[in-house]
Amino acid sequence: MNIRDIRNQFPILNQEVNGKPLVYLDSSATSQKPIQVIETIEKYYKEINSNVHRGVHTLGTRATDAYEGAREKVRKFINAKSTQEVIFTRGTTTSLNTVAASYAAANLNAGDEIVITYMEHHSNIIPWQQVAKRTGAQLKYIPLQEDGTISLDDVRATVTANTRIVSVMQVSNVLGVINPVKEIARIAHENGAIMVVDGAQSAPHMKIDVQDLDCDFLAFSGHKMCGPTGIGVLYGKKHLLENMEPIEFGGEMIDFVQLYESTWKELPWKFEGGTPIIAGAVGLGAAIDFLNEVGLDTIAEHEHKLVAYALDKMSSVPGLTIYGPLDAAKRAGLITFNLNDVHPHDVATVLDAEGIAVRAGHHCAQPLMRWLKASATARASFYLYNTEEDIDKLVEGLVKTKEYFSDVF
C-alpha cells in the first residue's frame, strides 16, 4: 500500500487546522471520504437522481439499478447468501434498534435472558434495556478480564439455556479489543440463542464473512468505512427476517393496502419504508469498491503496524495511562488514554491547537467508563490514511500538553 497515493485520494487531509497540517486521528467516530466516493455521490445527483422501484422512466431505472447494485456490493462485502438478507438503514444504531424492536419484542418473554458485555456502545445497550422492560426479560453482562478482553469461560458461564439473544461488538470503540464473536456465536447457538454482532468498528477495518461467523444479525455504518453519513446496513439470516414484522410503515414497503389490512413486500424491501437513502447507498457502494481495491487484509496489516508503533511510542510519555490490552495483537487500530490529572477535553483542546484531531469524552460507553473508573478518556483512532508520522506528532502533542498543564498548575 502506497500511503502517499492513499492520502492523496482524501482531499480533506490536505489542509491546515489552526495553522498546522491536519493530523486526523478520529476515524472511529467517522472516517474521511476518498474522492471516488465524493464524485460518485455528486454524479448521482447530477445525472441519475430519481426515486427507486416506482417509475418506469429512464432515470428511475438508473436510480433503481444503482441502489440495488449497491446492495449487491454489500452482499459480497460481508458474504451474505442473498441480497434479501441486506437491509439498508440509517446506521448501526437503527439496525440494532430494528432487531430489538422487531425480533426481540416478538420473541422474548419473562424469564428469558439477553446477554451483552460491559464494553458495549450505548446503541447496543439501550435497545436491549428497553425491550427487557417491555417483555420482562433479564439483561445480563459478560464480565471483562483485567485488560478488558473477554474470556470464553465467562461467556459459557453467563450464557444459559434461558438465553435468547447474545449481542456483542466485534471491536470495542474504547478498548480496541477484538472480540471472538465466532466462538461466542457458537456458544450462543449451543444454548438456543441468536447472535447479534455490532460491526461498526470492525467492518471498516477487517474482512467480515457472516457465513463463517455464523452470526444471525450484523449491524454496521457507512460513515465509518469511507462512505457517507446516514446510511448503514442490517444483515439478518433470511429465515429470521422473513418472520419479523417491519417497524416503519408507509410507502414502498407494502404489497397490498386494503381499508383495514395491509400486506408487506418481500425481503428486503418490507424493512425499507418510504423513499430510501438512495444516494447514501450508492455512496456506500463506492466506498466498498474503494476498500476492496486497497484490500481489507492490507488495511488490517497497516493498522496493526500503526497500533504497535503507537503503543510503543505513547508508553514512553510520563503519566500516560493506556486502557485495554498492551499487546498489539489483541487490539484494533485505536488507543484510548488519559494523561495524569488533565481532563481529556483539555487534552483534546491542546492537541487541536497543534492540528491534531482526537476524540474526548465517554465515547457512548458510560458503563465501560465506570468499569475503567474514569469519567472520560481521550482516544486516537487510526485508518488506512494514517502514518507513523501522525503518531509521532500525537506523542509530541501529548508532551506539550503535559508541559503546558505542569506550568499552569
C-alpha positions as MATLAB code, in Angstrom:
seq = 'MNIRDIRNQFPILNQEVNGKPLVYLDSSATSQKPIQVIETIEKYYKEINSNVHRGVHTLGTRATDAYEGAREKVRKFINAKSTQEVIFTRGTTTSLNTVAASYAAANLNAGDEIVITYMEHHSNIIPWQQVAKRTGAQLKYIPLQEDGTISLDDVRATVTANTRIVSVMQVSNVLGVINPVKEIARIAHENGAIMVVDGAQSAPHMKIDVQDLDCDFLAFSGHKMCGPTGIGVLYGKKHLLENMEPIEFGGEMIDFVQLYESTWKELPWKFEGGTPIIAGAVGLGAAIDFLNEVGLDTIAEHEHKLVAYALDKMSSVPGLTIYGPLDAAKRAGLITFNLNDVHPHDVATVLDAEGIAVRAGHHCAQPLMRWLKASATARASFYLYNTEEDIDKLVEGLVKTKEYFSDVF';
ca = [
       0.000    0.000    0.000;
       1.429    3.333   -1.097;
       0.388    5.587    1.755;
       1.171    8.762   -0.214;
      -1.164    7.690   -3.011;
      -3.826    6.737   -0.466;
      -3.650   10.091    1.308;
      -3.856   11.976   -1.990;
      -7.282   10.425   -2.541;
      -8.642   12.139    0.593;
      -8.964   15.869   -0.195;
      -9.811   16.881    3.376;
      -6.418   15.751    4.649;
      -4.605   18.362    2.557;
      -5.340   21.310    4.800;
      -4.106   23.148    7.854;
      -6.037   23.380   11.112;
      -5.062   26.165   13.495;
      -2.041   26.867   11.302;
      -0.763   23.272   11.470;
      -1.072   20.391    8.984;
      -4.135   18.334    9.875;
      -3.478   15.068   11.716;
      -6.821   13.272   11.720;
      -6.972   10.622   14.455;
     -10.736   10.307   14.913;
     -11.759    7.728   12.332;
     -13.570    5.606   14.917;
     -16.075    8.455   15.187;
     -16.249    8.948   11.429;
     -13.797    8.276    8.637;
     -12.820   10.711    5.920;
     -14.088   10.189    2.372;
     -11.986    9.457   -0.712;
     -12.533   11.487   -3.857;
     -14.123    8.464   -5.585;
     -16.968    8.426   -3.069;
     -17.462   12.181   -3.231;
     -17.549   12.128   -7.037;
     -19.923    9.141   -7.126;
     -22.447   10.947   -4.934;
     -22.054   14.121   -6.989;
     -22.603   12.159  -10.224;
     -25.699   10.515   -8.780;
     -27.330   13.875   -8.103;
     -26.149   15.389  -11.393;
     -27.047   12.534  -13.738;
     -29.268    9.906  -12.078;
     -31.367   11.417   -9.291;
     -34.803    9.828   -9.186;
     -36.885    7.733   -6.843;
     -36.398    3.968   -6.981;
     -38.634    0.973   -7.664;
     -41.653    3.102   -8.615;
     -41.077    4.698  -12.000;
     -40.628    3.143  -15.422;
     -38.831    6.146  -16.904;
     -35.110    6.045  -17.640;
     -33.874    7.983  -14.616;
     -35.991    5.850  -12.294;
     -34.497    2.721  -13.810;
     -30.962    4.068  -13.477;
     -31.544    5.029   -9.843;
     -33.021    1.626   -9.041;
     -30.108   -0.143  -10.717;
     -27.607    1.973   -8.760;
     -29.411    1.419   -5.467;
     -29.828   -2.321   -5.878;
     -26.310   -2.557   -7.290;
     -25.035   -1.116   -4.026;
     -26.981   -3.792   -2.145;
     -25.207   -6.484   -4.147;
     -21.847   -4.877   -3.323;
     -22.732   -5.060    0.385;
     -23.782   -8.691   -0.001;
     -20.405   -9.610   -1.486;
     -18.560   -7.455    1.051;
     -19.912   -9.456    4.000;
     -20.516  -12.713    2.061;
     -24.249  -12.878    2.726;
     -26.093  -15.626    0.877;
     -28.622  -13.287   -0.720;
     -29.385   -9.604   -1.188;
     -32.639  -10.391    0.605;
     -30.527  -10.531    3.772;
     -29.204   -6.973    3.307;
     -31.370   -4.176    4.714;
     -30.359   -0.543    4.245;
     -30.833    1.563    7.400;
     -29.651    4.911    8.731;
     -26.726    3.251   10.514;
     -25.650    0.825   13.212;
     -27.972    2.357   15.794;
     -31.043    1.957   13.609;
     -30.026   -1.577   12.679;
     -29.673   -2.680   16.299;
     -32.920   -0.955   17.256;
     -34.671   -2.820   14.457;
     -33.535   -6.179   15.815;
     -34.618   -5.217   19.333;
     -37.963   -3.679   18.365;
     -38.943   -6.338   15.832;
     -37.260   -9.669   16.546;
     -36.671   -9.360   20.291;
     -40.004   -7.775   21.170;
     -41.842  -10.622   19.454;
     -39.703  -13.498   20.733;
     -38.830  -12.641   24.340;
     -40.856  -13.491   27.408;
     -40.470  -13.017   31.150;
     -37.512  -15.034   32.392;
     -35.664  -15.013   29.073;
     -32.142  -13.581   29.017;
     -30.337  -11.048   26.836;
     -26.548  -11.221   27.201;
     -24.203   -8.349   26.329;
     -20.872   -7.023   27.714;
     -19.755   -4.039   29.786;
     -17.834   -2.662   26.804;
     -20.852   -2.146   24.532;
     -21.656    1.141   22.847;
     -24.879    2.706   24.110;
     -26.582    1.700   20.850;
     -26.007   -1.929   21.844;
     -27.215   -1.409   25.419;
     -30.237    0.874   25.452;
     -32.364   -1.028   22.892;
     -31.930   -4.192   24.985;
     -32.749   -2.317   28.192;
     -35.976   -1.084   26.645;
     -37.082   -4.423   25.234;
     -36.233   -6.126   28.539;
     -38.529   -3.675   30.347;
     -41.347   -4.362   27.897;
     -41.052   -8.152   27.874;
     -39.830   -8.973   31.379;
     -36.603  -10.447   30.033;
     -33.403  -10.167   32.065;
     -30.350   -8.263   30.836;
     -27.049   -9.946   31.780;
     -23.440   -8.842   31.291;
     -20.400  -10.937   30.429;
     -17.615   -9.800   32.799;
     -14.324   -8.454   31.450;
     -10.801   -9.530   32.214;
      -8.405   -7.069   33.818;
      -7.142   -5.893   30.414;
     -10.655   -5.517   29.035;
     -10.731   -8.711   26.995;
     -13.427  -11.391   27.127;
     -12.830  -14.901   28.421;
     -14.791  -17.648   26.669;
     -15.106  -19.349   30.046;
     -17.001  -16.279   31.253;
     -19.163  -16.411   28.139;
     -20.048  -20.040   28.879;
     -20.805  -19.151   32.488;
     -23.077  -16.243   31.526;
     -24.976  -17.734   28.573;
     -27.516  -20.303   29.761;
     -30.412  -22.339   28.434;
     -32.603  -19.315   29.231;
     -30.569  -17.016   27.000;
     -32.363  -15.988   23.845;
     -30.129  -13.217   22.499;
     -26.384  -12.560   22.725;
     -25.262   -9.190   21.327;
     -21.589   -8.229   21.288;
     -19.475   -5.672   19.439;
     -16.747   -7.250   17.321;
     -14.288   -4.437   18.080;
     -14.520   -2.134   21.093;
     -14.639    1.564   20.262;
     -12.872    2.284   23.570;
     -10.578   -0.616   24.398;
      -9.771   -1.580   20.837;
     -10.102   -5.267   21.732;
     -11.136   -7.686   19.009;
     -13.776   -9.972   20.463;
     -14.044  -13.652   19.485;
     -17.543  -13.284   18.045;
     -17.338  -16.507   16.033;
     -16.707  -18.527   19.178;
     -19.312  -16.549   21.113;
     -21.837  -17.265   18.336;
     -21.153  -20.972   18.673;
     -21.772  -20.839   22.426;
     -24.962  -18.832   21.860;
     -26.265  -21.353   19.340;
     -25.402  -24.295   21.582;
     -27.771  -22.742   24.124;
     -30.520  -21.980   21.624;
     -29.832  -18.247   21.430;
     -29.258  -15.997   18.430;
     -26.069  -13.972   17.920;
     -26.117  -10.251   17.105;
     -22.839   -8.574   16.121;
     -22.193   -4.835   16.291;
     -19.765   -4.419   13.404;
     -19.480   -0.625   13.474;
     -15.776   -0.733   14.368;
     -14.886   -3.915   12.500;
     -16.493   -3.672    9.055;
     -14.252   -0.736    8.004;
     -11.048   -2.434    9.096;
     -11.153   -6.195    8.546;
     -12.799   -8.803    6.382;
     -16.176   -9.985    7.645;
     -17.757  -13.214    6.463;
     -21.190  -13.557    8.046;
     -21.468  -17.178    6.963;
     -18.154  -18.052    8.592;
     -19.031  -16.121   11.754;
     -22.475  -17.728   11.692;
     -23.947  -14.592   13.246;
     -27.697  -14.159   12.969;
     -27.595  -10.377   12.655;
     -24.817   -7.904   11.844;
     -25.057   -4.108   12.038;
     -22.651   -1.515   10.654;
     -22.487    2.062    9.358;
     -21.250    3.547    6.101;
     -19.707    6.713    7.508;
     -17.018    4.830    9.444;
     -15.865    2.985    6.303;
     -15.210    5.858    3.873;
     -18.898    6.164    2.940;
     -21.431    8.936    3.553;
     -23.314    9.582    6.755;
     -26.915    8.472    7.141;
     -26.538    5.020    5.597;
     -25.995    1.691    7.312;
     -26.709   -1.989    6.973;
     -28.600   -4.621    8.874;
     -27.706   -8.133    7.799;
     -30.024  -10.864    9.010;
     -30.420  -14.512    8.185;
     -33.284  -14.814    5.730;
     -35.471  -17.120    7.812;
     -35.279  -14.721   10.763;
     -36.059  -11.620    8.706;
     -38.972  -13.351    6.996;
     -40.627  -13.944   10.361;
     -40.054  -10.398   11.629;
     -42.519   -7.533   11.360;
     -41.376   -4.179    9.976;
     -41.203   -1.289   12.434;
     -41.766    1.518    9.916;
     -44.907    1.593    7.818;
     -45.913    3.551    4.740;
     -44.969    3.661    1.110;
     -42.605    1.293   -0.659;
     -42.700   -1.479    1.952;
     -46.258   -2.586    1.176;
     -47.638   -5.174   -1.193;
     -51.381   -4.509   -0.952;
     -53.245   -1.961    1.168;
     -56.913   -2.582    1.904;
     -59.164   -0.406    4.044;
     -58.412   -2.281    7.243;
     -55.498   -4.590    6.456;
     -52.220   -4.428    4.551;
     -49.594   -6.903    3.429;
     -45.880   -6.379    3.111;
     -43.433   -6.687    0.254;
     -40.893   -9.480    0.306;
     -37.391   -9.034    1.679;
     -35.507   -6.769    1.832;
     -37.999   -4.040    0.942;
     -40.507   -4.660    3.735;
     -37.977   -3.084    6.125;
     -37.292   -0.045    3.921;
     -40.442    2.044    4.207;
     -40.623    5.376    2.403;
     -38.109    6.819   -0.013;
     -34.889    5.024    0.886;
     -31.438    6.506    1.368;
     -30.600    6.224   -2.314;
     -27.568    8.487   -2.637;
     -26.230    7.132    0.643;
     -26.444    3.568   -0.608;
     -24.756    4.498   -3.881;
     -22.008    6.262   -1.923;
     -21.598    3.232    0.327;
     -21.229    1.070   -2.769;
     -18.430    3.356   -3.989;
     -16.757    3.147   -0.575;
     -16.868   -0.651   -0.738;
     -15.279   -0.518   -4.195;
     -12.509    1.667   -2.776;
     -11.879   -0.574    0.240;
     -11.848   -3.670   -1.946;
      -9.356   -2.026   -4.285;
      -6.989   -1.286   -1.413;
      -7.731   -4.650    0.230;
      -9.154   -5.269    3.706;
      -6.207   -7.508    4.612;
      -3.820   -4.751    3.565;
      -5.729   -2.219    5.650;
      -5.731   -4.522    8.684;
      -1.984   -5.129    8.373;
      -1.294   -1.393    8.061;
      -3.375   -0.583   11.128;
      -1.755   -3.375   13.133;
       1.664   -1.841   12.453;
       0.373    1.598   13.398;
      -1.152    0.492   16.709;
       2.017   -1.444   17.631;
       4.088    1.643   16.862;
       1.686    3.880   18.781;
       1.663    1.630   21.860;
       5.447    1.732   21.934;
       5.728    5.491   21.454;
       2.857    6.510   23.710;
       4.053    4.272   26.536;
       7.120    6.493   26.783;
       5.050    9.550   27.727;
       5.263   10.004   31.524;
       1.912    9.952   33.286;
       0.014    8.480   30.338;
      -2.475    5.690   31.096;
      -3.466    3.435   28.194;
      -6.697    1.453   28.503;
      -7.142   -2.010   27.093;
      -4.533   -4.670   26.260;
      -0.960   -3.522   25.673;
      -0.422   -6.429   23.295;
      -0.985   -5.056   19.790;
      -2.090   -8.487   18.601;
      -5.191   -8.230   20.809;
      -6.457   -4.893   19.567;
      -7.541   -2.946   16.520;
      -6.275    0.445   15.393;
      -7.258    2.732   18.240;
      -5.842    3.709   21.614;
      -7.806    5.246   24.467;
      -5.820    7.057   27.138;
      -5.659    9.645   29.911;
      -2.821   11.996   30.793;
      -2.170   12.454   34.510;
      -4.906   14.594   36.060;
      -5.568   16.577   32.873;
      -9.180   16.280   31.762;
      -9.491   14.548   28.366;
     -11.344   17.550   26.931;
      -8.364   19.744   27.853;
      -6.001   17.228   26.274;
      -8.059   17.250   23.078;
      -8.179   21.062   23.070;
      -4.411   21.435   23.303;
      -3.898   18.767   20.656;
      -6.382   20.560   18.400;
      -4.249   23.688   18.665;
      -1.473   21.549   17.177;
      -3.748   20.447   14.322;
      -4.325   17.002   15.848;
      -7.912   15.714   15.946;
      -8.695   13.160   18.671;
     -11.927   12.246   20.435;
     -12.590   13.013   24.112;
     -15.492   12.029   26.350;
     -17.246    8.841   27.399;
     -17.452    7.562   23.800;
     -21.076    6.464   24.261;
     -19.844    3.801   26.668;
     -20.644    5.044   30.169;
     -20.912    1.581   31.771;
     -17.415    0.843   30.499;
     -16.142    4.189   31.789;
     -17.385    3.236   35.260;
     -15.680   -0.159   34.912;
     -12.460    1.685   33.996;
     -13.002    4.070   36.947;
     -12.753    7.017   34.555;
     -15.349    9.702   33.897;
     -13.956   10.225   30.401;
     -10.960    9.391   28.231;
      -9.218   10.625   25.107;
      -8.986    8.403   22.039;
      -6.742    8.319   18.987;
      -8.013    6.090   16.201;
      -6.206    5.156   13.020;
      -7.222    4.249    9.500;
      -5.625    3.434    6.172;
      -4.605    7.069    5.561;
      -2.666    7.474    8.815;
       1.118    7.230    9.142;
       3.787    6.743   11.787;
       4.498   10.450   11.370;
       0.941   11.165   12.553;
       1.669    9.160   15.698;
       4.947   10.991   16.242;
       3.054   14.290   16.088;
       0.490   12.928   18.563;
       3.246   11.999   21.010;
       4.873   15.406   20.598;
       1.482   16.996   21.228;
       0.963   14.932   24.372;
       4.358   16.001   25.708;
       3.458   19.637   25.024;
       0.112   19.132   26.745;
       1.811   17.686   29.811;
       4.314   20.538   29.913;
       1.592   23.152   29.464;
      -0.510   21.907   32.350;
       2.546   21.406   34.543;
       3.288   25.097   34.078;
      -0.347   26.090   34.706;
      -0.673   24.105   37.932;
];
